[in-house]
XYZ file of C-alpha atoms in Angstrom:
770
model
C 97.206 78.886 96.545
C 96.487 77.979 92.947
C 97.291 81.164 91.095
C 96.546 81.870 87.455
C 99.791 83.724 86.698
C 101.905 83.742 89.866
C 104.348 80.859 90.036
C 104.136 80.276 86.292
C 107.075 80.533 83.881
C 105.291 82.531 81.212
C 107.157 84.006 78.207
C 108.937 87.201 79.222
C 107.212 90.313 77.950
C 110.310 91.545 76.118
C 111.423 88.196 74.680
C 110.090 88.807 71.157
C 111.883 92.147 70.803
C 115.170 90.741 71.995
C 114.898 87.528 69.976
C 114.156 89.418 66.752
C 116.726 92.148 67.324
C 114.139 94.943 67.313
C 114.844 96.048 70.902
C 116.498 99.465 70.808
C 119.529 100.406 72.896
C 121.299 103.744 73.234
C 123.563 103.102 70.248
C 120.514 102.480 68.054
C 119.132 105.972 68.682
C 119.872 108.999 66.541
C 118.422 112.489 66.108
C 118.653 115.123 63.341
C 121.824 117.249 63.535
C 123.159 115.112 66.367
C 126.758 115.740 67.407
C 129.206 113.311 68.977
C 130.770 114.038 72.327
C 134.149 112.878 73.558
C 135.846 113.290 76.938
C 139.448 114.295 77.643
C 140.678 112.411 80.700
C 143.470 112.944 83.176
C 146.820 111.247 82.571
C 147.894 111.751 86.201
C 146.549 110.124 89.370
C 146.839 113.320 91.400
C 147.723 116.741 90.039
C 146.758 120.380 90.054
C 145.344 121.728 86.792
C 147.496 124.747 85.968
C 146.096 125.679 82.556
C 143.904 124.276 79.784
C 144.471 125.479 76.208
C 141.523 124.761 73.888
C 142.608 126.946 70.978
C 144.020 124.247 68.663
C 140.995 122.048 69.108
C 138.600 124.935 68.548
C 140.199 125.602 65.157
C 139.651 122.031 63.956
C 136.877 121.923 61.284
C 133.779 120.195 62.568
C 134.279 121.061 66.228
C 131.205 122.771 67.654
C 132.005 123.154 71.354
C 134.650 122.482 73.983
C 133.873 122.709 77.682
C 135.909 122.586 80.897
C 134.880 123.033 84.521
C 134.996 126.806 83.992
C 132.130 126.591 81.483
C 129.614 124.824 83.736
C 128.117 125.346 87.210
C 130.217 124.265 90.178
C 127.733 121.683 91.491
C 128.968 118.529 93.195
C 127.110 115.247 93.208
C 127.148 111.773 94.714
C 124.654 109.361 96.302
C 125.922 109.727 99.891
C 128.580 112.459 99.916
C 128.433 115.289 97.391
C 132.113 115.274 96.468
C 132.390 114.826 92.680
C 132.353 117.499 89.939
C 131.187 116.832 86.378
C 134.622 117.907 85.077
C 137.741 118.146 87.229
C 137.860 121.484 89.007
C 141.219 122.691 90.318
C 142.840 119.270 90.381
C 142.497 115.681 89.177
C 142.310 112.737 91.535
C 142.678 109.656 89.291
C 143.904 108.638 85.856
C 140.812 108.769 83.656
C 139.002 111.597 85.419
C 137.090 113.860 82.970
C 138.881 117.178 82.428
C 137.264 118.550 79.271
C 134.684 117.506 76.679
C 134.276 118.125 72.965
C 131.250 118.110 70.660
C 131.883 117.587 66.956
C 130.087 116.562 63.783
C 131.203 112.936 64.039
C 132.993 110.566 66.362
C 136.295 110.747 64.472
C 136.454 114.534 64.589
C 135.622 114.531 68.306
C 138.409 112.028 68.979
C 140.894 114.104 66.979
C 139.846 117.315 68.711
C 140.247 115.905 72.191
C 143.887 115.124 71.422
C 144.448 118.794 70.563
C 143.341 120.094 73.950
C 146.486 120.842 75.945
C 146.486 120.597 79.732
C 149.334 121.746 81.949
C 149.505 119.841 85.242
C 151.516 120.164 88.431
C 151.772 116.608 89.751
C 150.972 115.929 93.418
C 151.881 112.984 95.689
C 149.560 110.023 95.184
C 148.381 107.175 97.371
C 147.006 103.911 95.985
C 146.790 101.606 98.999
C 143.889 102.346 101.375
C 145.930 101.266 104.402
C 148.582 103.806 103.452
C 145.891 106.389 102.734
C 144.618 106.016 106.315
C 147.931 107.099 107.816
C 148.117 110.572 109.295
C 150.892 111.665 106.934
C 149.220 110.408 103.739
C 148.468 112.890 100.930
C 144.974 114.307 101.380
C 142.821 113.554 98.365
C 139.892 115.754 99.428
C 141.095 118.697 101.484
C 137.514 120.009 101.683
C 135.937 116.759 102.877
C 134.418 118.354 105.961
C 132.588 120.920 103.820
C 130.872 118.408 101.560
C 127.170 117.824 102.009
C 126.393 114.329 103.362
C 122.965 112.709 103.454
C 123.788 110.945 106.743
C 125.884 111.696 109.861
C 129.178 110.535 108.376
C 132.122 109.645 110.623
C 135.131 111.047 108.727
C 138.851 111.400 109.270
C 141.637 112.237 106.811
C 141.078 110.088 103.732
C 138.397 108.042 105.487
C 135.214 109.480 103.992
C 132.890 107.205 105.970
C 133.207 104.842 108.927
C 130.410 102.471 109.938
C 130.390 100.531 113.217
C 128.062 97.813 114.524
C 128.358 96.614 118.121
C 126.168 94.011 119.845
C 126.726 92.256 123.163
C 130.110 92.346 124.901
C 132.871 91.527 122.429
C 135.630 91.141 125.037
C 133.542 88.849 127.230
C 132.548 86.842 124.170
C 136.137 86.076 123.278
C 136.884 85.192 126.926
C 134.153 82.542 126.712
C 135.550 81.112 123.479
C 137.349 77.780 123.545
C 138.742 78.442 120.057
C 139.635 81.681 118.296
C 140.546 81.854 114.614
C 141.971 85.068 113.189
C 143.124 85.987 109.693
C 143.484 88.782 107.161
C 141.951 88.559 103.676
C 142.133 90.639 100.555
C 139.699 91.032 97.671
C 140.240 92.766 94.379
C 138.610 95.111 91.875
C 136.120 93.510 89.488
C 134.295 95.219 86.622
C 130.599 94.635 85.917
C 131.437 93.689 82.300
C 127.974 94.437 80.947
C 127.692 93.912 77.193
C 126.548 97.467 76.451
C 128.894 100.312 77.439
C 127.429 103.325 79.242
C 126.036 106.034 77.011
C 123.554 108.890 76.711
C 121.987 111.379 74.322
C 120.934 114.832 75.515
C 118.838 117.344 73.605
C 116.768 120.429 74.367
C 113.163 120.580 73.201
C 111.485 123.793 71.955
C 110.184 124.584 75.454
C 113.708 124.496 76.864
C 113.256 121.190 78.661
C 116.281 118.930 78.640
C 115.591 115.402 77.420
C 118.109 112.695 78.249
C 118.035 109.265 76.655
C 120.288 107.113 78.757
C 121.407 103.587 79.468
C 120.692 103.703 83.189
C 119.442 101.633 86.105
C 117.581 104.600 87.581
C 115.863 107.274 85.511
C 115.074 109.329 88.607
C 118.617 109.055 89.942
C 119.887 110.327 86.576
C 117.409 113.191 86.757
C 118.497 114.065 90.294
C 122.258 113.889 89.673
C 122.065 116.037 86.535
C 119.952 118.523 88.477
C 122.343 118.855 91.414
C 125.567 118.819 89.378
C 124.466 121.366 86.748
C 121.997 123.256 88.971
C 118.987 122.665 86.734
C 115.505 122.224 88.281
C 114.347 118.612 88.092
C 111.101 119.785 86.484
C 113.192 120.904 83.502
C 114.806 117.478 83.026
C 113.156 114.468 81.420
C 114.969 111.125 81.397
C 113.976 108.302 79.063
C 115.718 104.943 79.074
C 115.854 102.639 76.072
C 116.620 98.966 76.636
C 119.644 98.539 78.880
C 122.276 95.963 77.986
C 123.155 94.986 81.533
C 124.119 97.012 84.565
C 124.868 94.928 87.697
C 125.052 98.173 89.701
C 127.461 99.989 87.393
C 124.733 102.107 85.744
C 122.867 103.265 88.838
C 124.755 106.527 89.145
C 125.481 108.962 86.329
C 128.532 108.765 84.120
C 128.354 110.691 80.833
C 124.867 112.176 81.279
C 125.843 115.525 82.862
C 128.575 116.012 80.243
C 126.041 115.305 77.478
C 123.676 117.871 78.924
C 126.382 120.533 79.314
C 127.430 120.078 75.676
C 123.802 120.200 74.510
C 123.316 123.462 76.408
C 126.449 124.891 74.817
C 125.551 123.915 71.224
C 121.769 123.802 71.262
C 122.008 120.484 69.400
C 121.560 116.820 70.392
C 124.738 115.287 71.805
C 125.611 111.606 71.960
C 128.369 110.194 74.172
C 129.049 106.466 74.421
C 132.023 105.135 76.348
C 134.568 102.853 74.766
C 135.330 99.582 76.506
C 138.652 101.053 77.649
C 136.832 104.005 79.225
C 134.506 101.586 80.992
C 137.494 99.988 82.701
C 139.355 103.218 83.458
C 136.456 105.558 84.308
C 133.538 103.355 85.343
C 132.656 102.323 88.879
C 133.869 98.734 89.509
C 133.700 96.663 92.691
C 135.568 97.920 95.760
C 138.816 96.143 96.622
C 139.101 95.381 100.327
C 141.486 94.378 103.060
C 139.642 92.570 105.858
C 140.800 91.375 109.251
C 138.480 88.898 110.920
C 138.382 87.100 114.243
C 135.853 84.397 115.187
C 135.357 82.902 118.640
C 133.657 79.544 119.222
C 132.959 77.192 122.076
C 134.537 73.733 121.869
C 131.207 72.325 120.652
C 131.231 74.734 117.703
C 128.807 77.367 119.025
C 129.672 80.848 117.764
C 130.122 83.282 120.651
C 131.981 86.310 119.254
C 133.055 87.889 115.992
C 135.108 90.964 115.219
C 135.958 92.387 111.789
C 137.693 95.445 110.404
C 136.795 96.062 106.768
C 138.804 98.522 104.683
C 137.000 99.431 101.439
C 139.037 101.221 98.754
C 136.502 103.620 97.223
C 138.949 105.314 94.849
C 139.045 109.031 94.139
C 135.367 109.753 94.904
C 132.986 108.265 97.422
C 130.182 107.379 94.986
C 128.304 104.423 96.552
C 131.281 103.652 98.802
C 129.701 104.657 102.135
C 126.692 102.494 101.319
C 128.786 99.555 100.122
C 130.973 99.773 103.221
C 128.007 100.048 105.535
C 125.948 97.290 103.966
C 128.881 94.912 103.489
C 129.689 95.365 107.159
C 126.042 94.855 108.174
C 126.030 91.522 106.323
C 129.398 90.456 107.763
C 127.835 88.544 110.653
C 126.423 86.138 108.084
C 123.192 84.128 108.493
C 124.226 82.963 111.941
C 123.514 83.561 115.619
C 126.506 85.382 117.135
C 125.657 87.138 120.417
C 128.778 89.292 120.676
C 129.723 91.309 117.639
C 131.890 94.225 116.599
C 132.161 95.159 112.929
C 133.928 98.308 111.697
C 133.859 99.364 108.062
C 136.109 102.101 106.665
C 135.496 103.697 103.270
C 138.813 105.185 102.140
C 139.777 107.545 99.321
C 142.720 106.579 97.074
C 144.015 107.939 93.756
C 142.367 105.241 91.676
C 139.208 105.056 89.590
C 136.203 105.401 91.876
C 134.460 102.200 92.876
C 130.698 101.929 93.078
C 127.732 99.613 93.268
C 128.170 96.077 91.972
C 125.988 93.014 92.450
C 126.315 92.106 96.125
C 127.087 95.651 97.346
C 129.939 94.828 99.730
C 128.588 91.417 100.719
C 130.918 89.361 98.449
C 133.963 90.963 100.082
C 132.998 90.470 103.711
C 131.371 87.130 102.887
C 134.645 85.799 101.488
C 136.408 86.542 104.761
C 133.574 85.345 106.982
C 132.941 82.030 105.244
C 136.672 81.300 105.024
C 137.004 81.852 108.777
C 134.215 79.350 109.437
C 135.996 76.624 107.464
C 139.236 77.420 109.280
C 137.397 76.974 112.583
C 135.834 73.710 111.401
C 139.297 72.357 110.622
C 140.543 73.224 114.123
C 137.489 71.584 115.706
C 137.719 68.544 113.421
C 134.119 69.246 112.467
C 132.322 69.037 109.110
C 132.037 72.638 107.748
C 128.422 71.953 106.780
C 127.536 70.759 110.275
C 129.217 73.793 111.837
C 127.105 76.110 109.694
C 123.892 74.223 110.421
C 124.610 74.320 114.160
C 124.755 78.143 114.132
C 122.336 78.985 111.308
C 119.446 81.361 111.886
C 115.950 79.950 112.364
C 112.577 81.728 112.170
C 112.238 84.104 115.095
C 115.944 84.908 115.298
C 117.218 88.456 114.865
C 119.204 90.444 112.353
C 122.028 92.767 113.273
C 119.967 95.612 114.693
C 117.529 93.227 116.414
C 114.871 92.893 113.728
C 112.904 89.659 114.124
C 113.196 87.562 110.948
C 110.317 85.188 110.252
C 111.125 83.950 106.747
C 114.412 82.041 107.096
C 115.328 79.270 104.671
C 119.087 79.119 105.220
C 119.167 75.624 106.753
C 117.204 74.191 103.849
C 119.480 76.013 101.389
C 122.582 74.519 103.040
C 121.164 71.012 103.134
C 119.880 71.023 99.557
C 123.071 72.521 98.099
C 125.127 69.881 99.924
C 122.809 67.053 98.876
C 123.107 68.082 95.226
C 126.879 67.499 95.460
C 126.580 64.274 97.485
C 128.470 66.046 100.257
C 129.308 62.996 102.349
C 130.425 60.779 99.462
C 134.068 59.899 98.845
C 136.030 62.274 96.609
C 138.727 61.570 94.039
C 142.382 62.548 94.357
C 142.989 66.308 94.530
C 139.257 66.882 94.602
C 137.492 68.857 97.285
C 134.091 70.233 98.162
C 133.305 73.591 99.680
C 130.205 75.440 100.782
C 129.299 78.988 101.794
C 126.158 80.558 103.246
C 124.720 83.940 102.318
C 122.350 86.501 103.788
C 121.103 89.596 101.975
C 118.073 91.902 101.825
C 115.446 92.797 99.226
C 113.342 95.412 100.993
C 114.820 98.894 100.688
C 113.587 102.436 100.061
C 110.657 103.125 97.765
C 108.707 102.284 94.621
C 105.465 103.943 93.520
C 102.994 102.731 90.916
C 99.772 103.707 89.156
C 97.337 101.203 87.670
C 94.894 102.856 85.289
C 91.729 101.283 83.894
C 91.409 102.486 80.314
C 88.131 103.392 78.640
C 88.014 100.018 76.870
C 88.780 98.043 80.010
C 92.410 97.368 79.238
C 95.051 98.212 81.834
C 97.953 100.653 81.940
C 100.654 100.057 84.548
C 102.803 103.117 85.247
C 105.938 102.327 87.239
C 109.451 103.783 87.167
C 111.287 100.479 87.563
C 113.924 99.438 85.030
C 114.172 95.960 83.556
C 117.865 95.591 82.726
C 117.614 91.923 81.844
C 116.521 90.503 85.194
C 112.864 90.090 84.155
C 111.114 92.599 86.420
C 108.794 93.866 83.661
C 107.392 90.355 83.337
C 107.018 89.821 87.090
C 105.254 93.133 87.681
C 102.920 92.430 84.755
C 102.151 88.996 86.230
C 101.130 90.676 89.486
C 98.673 93.022 87.739
C 97.240 90.154 85.712
C 96.787 88.034 88.838
C 95.038 90.694 90.877
C 92.653 91.766 88.091
C 92.230 88.415 86.364
C 93.072 89.859 82.950
C 95.299 88.389 80.222
C 98.861 89.691 80.036
C 98.290 91.130 76.572
C 95.710 93.535 78.043
C 98.357 95.229 80.185
C 100.370 98.144 78.842
C 103.540 98.742 80.860
C 104.612 102.391 80.922
C 108.023 102.866 82.498
C 111.500 104.245 81.760
C 110.273 107.840 81.461
C 110.357 110.388 84.294
C 107.503 112.323 82.657
C 105.209 109.282 82.483
C 106.088 107.074 85.456
C 105.830 107.798 89.205
C 108.964 107.982 91.305
C 111.068 104.883 91.909
C 114.533 104.844 93.420
C 116.435 102.441 91.131
C 116.857 98.920 89.836
C 119.270 97.695 92.475
C 119.561 95.926 95.821
C 117.622 92.824 94.691
C 114.514 94.882 95.452
C 112.159 94.983 92.476
C 110.274 91.755 93.151
C 109.818 92.566 96.844
C 109.670 96.368 96.980
C 108.392 96.937 93.434
C 106.080 93.945 93.601
C 104.468 95.248 96.793
C 103.915 98.676 95.234
C 102.374 97.284 92.047
C 100.195 94.802 93.931
C 98.856 97.489 96.268
C 98.149 99.851 93.357
C 96.349 97.061 91.493
C 94.270 96.188 94.554
C 93.346 99.877 94.842
C 92.184 99.895 91.215
C 90.324 96.612 91.695
C 88.484 97.954 94.745
C 87.434 101.034 92.772
C 86.155 98.792 89.977
C 84.165 96.735 92.463
C 82.779 99.883 94.101
C 81.638 101.249 90.748
C 80.124 97.907 89.744
C 78.347 97.671 93.100
C 76.664 101.020 92.531
C 75.780 100.316 88.914
C 74.383 96.851 89.666
C 72.808 97.892 93.000
C 74.484 94.962 94.709
C 76.654 94.611 97.777
C 80.347 94.753 96.843
C 81.053 91.612 98.875
C 78.607 89.698 96.683
C 80.553 90.435 93.500
C 83.405 88.525 91.903
C 85.833 89.110 89.031
C 86.494 86.671 86.233
C 87.402 86.949 82.552
C 87.381 90.743 82.526
C 83.921 90.894 84.022
C 82.444 91.736 87.425
C 79.252 89.846 88.225
C 77.041 88.671 91.069
C 78.344 85.413 92.528
C 75.020 83.567 92.281
C 73.887 85.265 89.077
C 76.748 85.355 86.524
C 74.479 86.942 83.910
C 74.090 90.040 86.061
C 77.333 91.888 85.595
C 79.406 94.441 83.749
C 82.545 93.951 81.657
C 85.750 95.833 82.295
C 85.088 97.600 78.992
C 81.694 98.807 80.228
C 83.072 99.854 83.597
C 85.993 101.661 81.997
C 83.638 103.619 79.761
C 81.258 104.405 82.636
C 84.133 105.701 84.786
C 85.386 107.957 81.995
C 82.058 109.246 80.700
C 79.309 108.778 83.263
C 80.215 108.345 86.900
C 83.100 108.675 89.301
C 85.871 109.657 86.936
C 88.724 107.530 85.556
C 89.862 104.700 87.797
C 93.481 105.040 88.856
C 94.879 102.797 91.554
C 97.990 104.071 93.226
C 100.586 103.055 95.773
C 103.690 104.640 97.211
C 105.453 101.814 98.991
C 108.296 102.694 101.347
C 110.207 100.191 103.475
C 109.886 101.702 106.959
C 109.284 98.714 109.243
C 110.549 96.922 111.150
C 113.082 99.540 112.274
C 116.602 98.701 113.359
C 117.591 99.030 116.982
C 120.358 101.515 116.194
C 121.799 101.720 119.702
C 124.901 99.855 118.510
C 125.051 101.566 115.103
C 127.363 104.407 114.092
C 127.740 105.948 110.638
C 125.301 103.589 108.895
C 123.943 105.496 105.870
C 120.629 103.673 105.366
C 117.269 103.650 107.106
C 115.664 100.301 107.678
C 115.873 97.182 105.503
C 113.818 94.026 105.330
C 112.895 91.132 103.035
C 115.864 89.050 104.202
C 116.998 86.488 101.647
C 119.252 83.497 102.128
C 121.332 81.234 99.921
C 124.030 78.580 99.915
C 126.551 77.827 97.195
C 128.392 74.489 97.095
C 131.117 73.407 94.669
C 133.352 70.484 93.878
C 136.757 71.273 92.385
C 139.796 69.418 91.144
C 143.202 71.033 91.577
C 146.133 70.270 89.292
C 149.073 70.401 91.714
C 151.552 70.724 88.833
C 149.976 73.831 87.271
C 147.828 75.223 90.076
C 144.795 75.289 87.800
C 141.434 74.857 89.499
C 138.851 72.874 87.531
C 135.204 73.229 88.480
C 133.570 69.772 88.542
C 130.033 70.479 89.703
C 128.180 73.257 91.486
C 124.884 73.819 93.267
C 123.253 77.082 94.308
C 120.197 77.031 96.559
C 118.188 80.202 97.136
C 115.396 81.067 99.522
C 113.214 83.348 97.404
C 110.092 83.244 99.581
C 107.869 82.268 96.664
C 109.044 82.018 93.057
C 106.747 84.239 91.003
C 108.494 83.167 87.768
C 110.464 79.936 88.444
C 112.320 79.881 85.135
C 113.477 83.447 85.678
C 114.608 82.552 89.199
C 116.717 79.688 87.874
C 118.253 81.965 85.257
C 119.188 84.514 87.907
C 120.742 81.799 90.074
C 122.852 80.503 87.202
C 123.875 83.956 85.964
C 124.879 85.092 89.428
C 126.947 81.968 89.927
C 128.874 82.523 86.685
C 129.659 86.122 87.642
C 130.838 84.852 91.023
C 133.022 82.310 89.242
C 134.802 85.135 87.416
C 135.221 87.043 90.672
C 136.726 83.991 92.348
C 139.117 82.784 89.678
C 139.938 85.080 86.763
C 138.653 88.652 86.784
C 140.792 91.482 88.163
C 141.449 95.077 87.174
C 145.212 95.483 87.462
C 146.971 98.796 88.215
C 150.445 100.180 87.758
C 150.898 103.487 89.552
C 147.178 104.217 89.471
C 146.842 103.320 85.795
C 144.640 100.427 84.677
C 146.878 98.199 82.545
C 144.307 95.644 81.350
C 141.396 97.772 80.077
C 139.962 95.292 77.559
C 138.469 91.814 77.383
C 141.692 90.655 75.761
C 143.426 90.969 79.137
C 140.511 91.084 81.560
C 139.264 87.499 81.612
C 135.566 86.872 82.173
C 134.307 83.259 82.101
C 133.445 81.997 78.633
C 130.840 79.370 77.750
C 133.418 76.573 77.820
C 134.497 77.605 81.340
C 131.069 77.092 82.895
C 130.640 73.893 84.940
C 127.313 72.113 85.478
C 125.262 74.296 87.832
C 122.247 72.959 89.712
C 119.861 75.814 90.584
C 117.701 75.033 93.607
C 114.627 77.033 94.617
C 113.791 77.152 98.330
C 110.528 78.823 99.338
C 110.322 80.117 102.895
C 107.157 82.175 102.524
C 107.563 85.820 103.573
C 104.245 87.266 104.666
C 105.490 90.817 103.999
C 106.326 90.152 100.333
C 103.976 89.986 97.340
C 102.547 86.433 97.374
C 105.273 85.570 99.884
C 108.074 86.489 97.469
C 111.478 87.971 98.250
C 114.301 89.188 96.020
C 117.077 87.254 94.337
C 119.366 89.233 92.034
C 122.535 89.585 94.110
C 123.055 86.556 96.408
C 123.772 84.224 93.484
C 127.259 85.715 93.285
C 128.068 86.288 96.944
C 129.051 82.836 98.205
C 130.851 81.490 95.149
C 134.385 82.703 95.953
C 134.501 81.415 99.545
C 132.915 78.115 98.488
C 135.709 77.653 95.922
C 138.426 78.668 98.396
C 137.012 76.201 100.910
C 136.877 73.449 98.282
C 140.519 74.049 97.329
C 141.524 73.658 100.965
C 139.480 70.461 101.154
C 141.247 69.160 98.026
C 144.911 69.953 98.741
C 145.101 71.532 102.197
C 146.103 75.078 101.237
C 144.158 78.201 102.160
C 143.953 81.032 99.610
C 143.148 84.333 101.329
C 143.731 86.728 98.434
C 141.313 86.940 95.487
C 141.280 86.107 92.627
C 142.456 82.527 93.089
C 144.899 82.282 90.196
C 147.037 79.228 89.351
C 150.124 81.212 90.432
C 148.678 81.773 93.915
C 147.709 78.112 94.233
C 151.208 76.985 93.211
C 152.798 79.414 95.660
C 150.602 78.037 98.416
C 151.470 74.434 97.496
C 155.160 75.317 97.647
C 154.637 76.793 101.100
C 155.293 80.350 100.040
C 153.809 82.733 102.579
C 151.550 85.420 101.151
C 151.773 88.509 103.338
C 148.756 90.775 103.246
C 149.870 94.200 104.504
C 148.370 95.052 107.857
C 149.601 96.583 111.047
C 148.381 96.254 114.608
C 147.754 99.989 114.734
C 144.548 99.531 112.722
C 143.217 96.903 115.121
C 144.037 99.090 118.135
C 142.335 102.109 116.566
C 139.083 100.292 115.914
């Protein structure tokens, strides 16, 4: 269709603010008499708290309050398992865990005061490797695990806080039918989101006693809920407002400093501001889960996939946070965008005495995807088959099924693979020590709920109320485009009201690549509701059949008599002052269909999912065999987005995701020594810089999805997912060595060239158990 706004790369609605520097972030906000908060953190990975002495700090001039766990309610919080206190209670479980907090007249005084708080610890045995933590004699990190409230039927054992299993077909029979079996163990590492703006919040109490939280967050309603459950405050007494957010990538979905801010504000009666340092971000944030993954793939001699088995061990750190979800979803995606009739995937989410891991772009898919796509290239080598052809032979087509037997109609994976390969001239001759690699991706964009109101103002302008958060991905623009398209009004007539729990209807969060699909559906349905009310009112006022009316240029008129009509301004005024009452379109959109066939599911913490999205990343690399350095020559990333509502924004997301995947593959890694992060700054944690970025060709594939708004699906996460395996596959193509342990550093490449065996710890006991 020829749309007026959909499919057009219009200027983003927030571009002027950001270009002129007038956009406000949490550090730009200040309130009268505001105090600064600072957090005292554990210096041990596992220890009992024997005594906390606050007396010296309390005597420091300028200190207004000091709190410990004894000063606040004993609520626990978490998205899946309620296992985490606001401040450590009884014992600490990782280096960096909050133990106490100070409020003072300025940042410097707060920092000085926190050093004066004395904590006596009794150190306990620690465990840092999830495989060791799974042993029966490992130190228990959560002795009360069985008593914690879980939002799903969690399968738990020892330090395993959640176990998810997917079984389809007959796995043993599948491997008996295989003419080739490839089997290997892989390891992925901890990566930080590295958003430009550190996490922060301001909490204050208004004259009515309501708590107001200004917070850099990806979910205002999640912040409201977590503060409520952790501090035992009714949600009706908590208002959350988000300023602009300087990036999130999953790391700002759940709360960080917000409950501490609120507790200090309650103690002092004054506004409190807490903003993390970059070091605190690395040592007390929620980075990507490290994993150890064993995979086994069975194929017929002609390359047909017949069986796949995987055991995925996710290191969730000291608290579960999003770990059960990451483990479950990463394992769900582990089949890949392929037909495999016999499947067994087991995911284990394991506590260790390290900083908790959480949501990060891809949500478990980059980890399992690295193993899966590496296995496919290993199989292609054994079959003497082109890795691209092997993928195309087994790729999903419309009408095929997901894990859980959902029928998928919008499937663009074959086109993604072909176009990504074509962009790199896949079949052409390569230079010395150059190789090409490719990886395929599947993901989802339909999950949980978004609600929206569309209000027709008295003057005919439009107010869109929606609780979604634009954290840089462009959702504010896309949702505004949808309203403009459905009502035929200019973008400047639309007032977007979001980021405020007192003004916007409930929305889960900005995450899971879901705002275009899930949020777009909600906004479109609410706008259609408002439009139908406008037409109904116009029909009555004009005494004409509603079907004989049309909308154009902010006016509703009779199709064959354009002079007979009413403007939006007139209709808005009539609805407010004369007839019917104000026009408010509304929608509460929840992803409920199609359901999974859960007969082979165990311990999966989500309901249904839909809006399946597909992608392929292809790279060409050159490897210096003297230094082990990998040079990126050219890259292509093709994405099936259903229908691109804002093509320029889609291309930007593709490129940005690829760069973040490049860092994951080659340079970024949080490094530990005895549970302590030893590279907590950008001086030692290496993200890709502008000069490191190779030419990237973004490719838009549009396999129309009839369940999405205008056929659209999501995009945000898959741009990262396939980059690491594509690079690993290209390195093998270039020099014949297989890297199975991320990140792919020059040292690892050199070791592989020299024939040094890299042993990834694993024992047969884990395979037998699962």
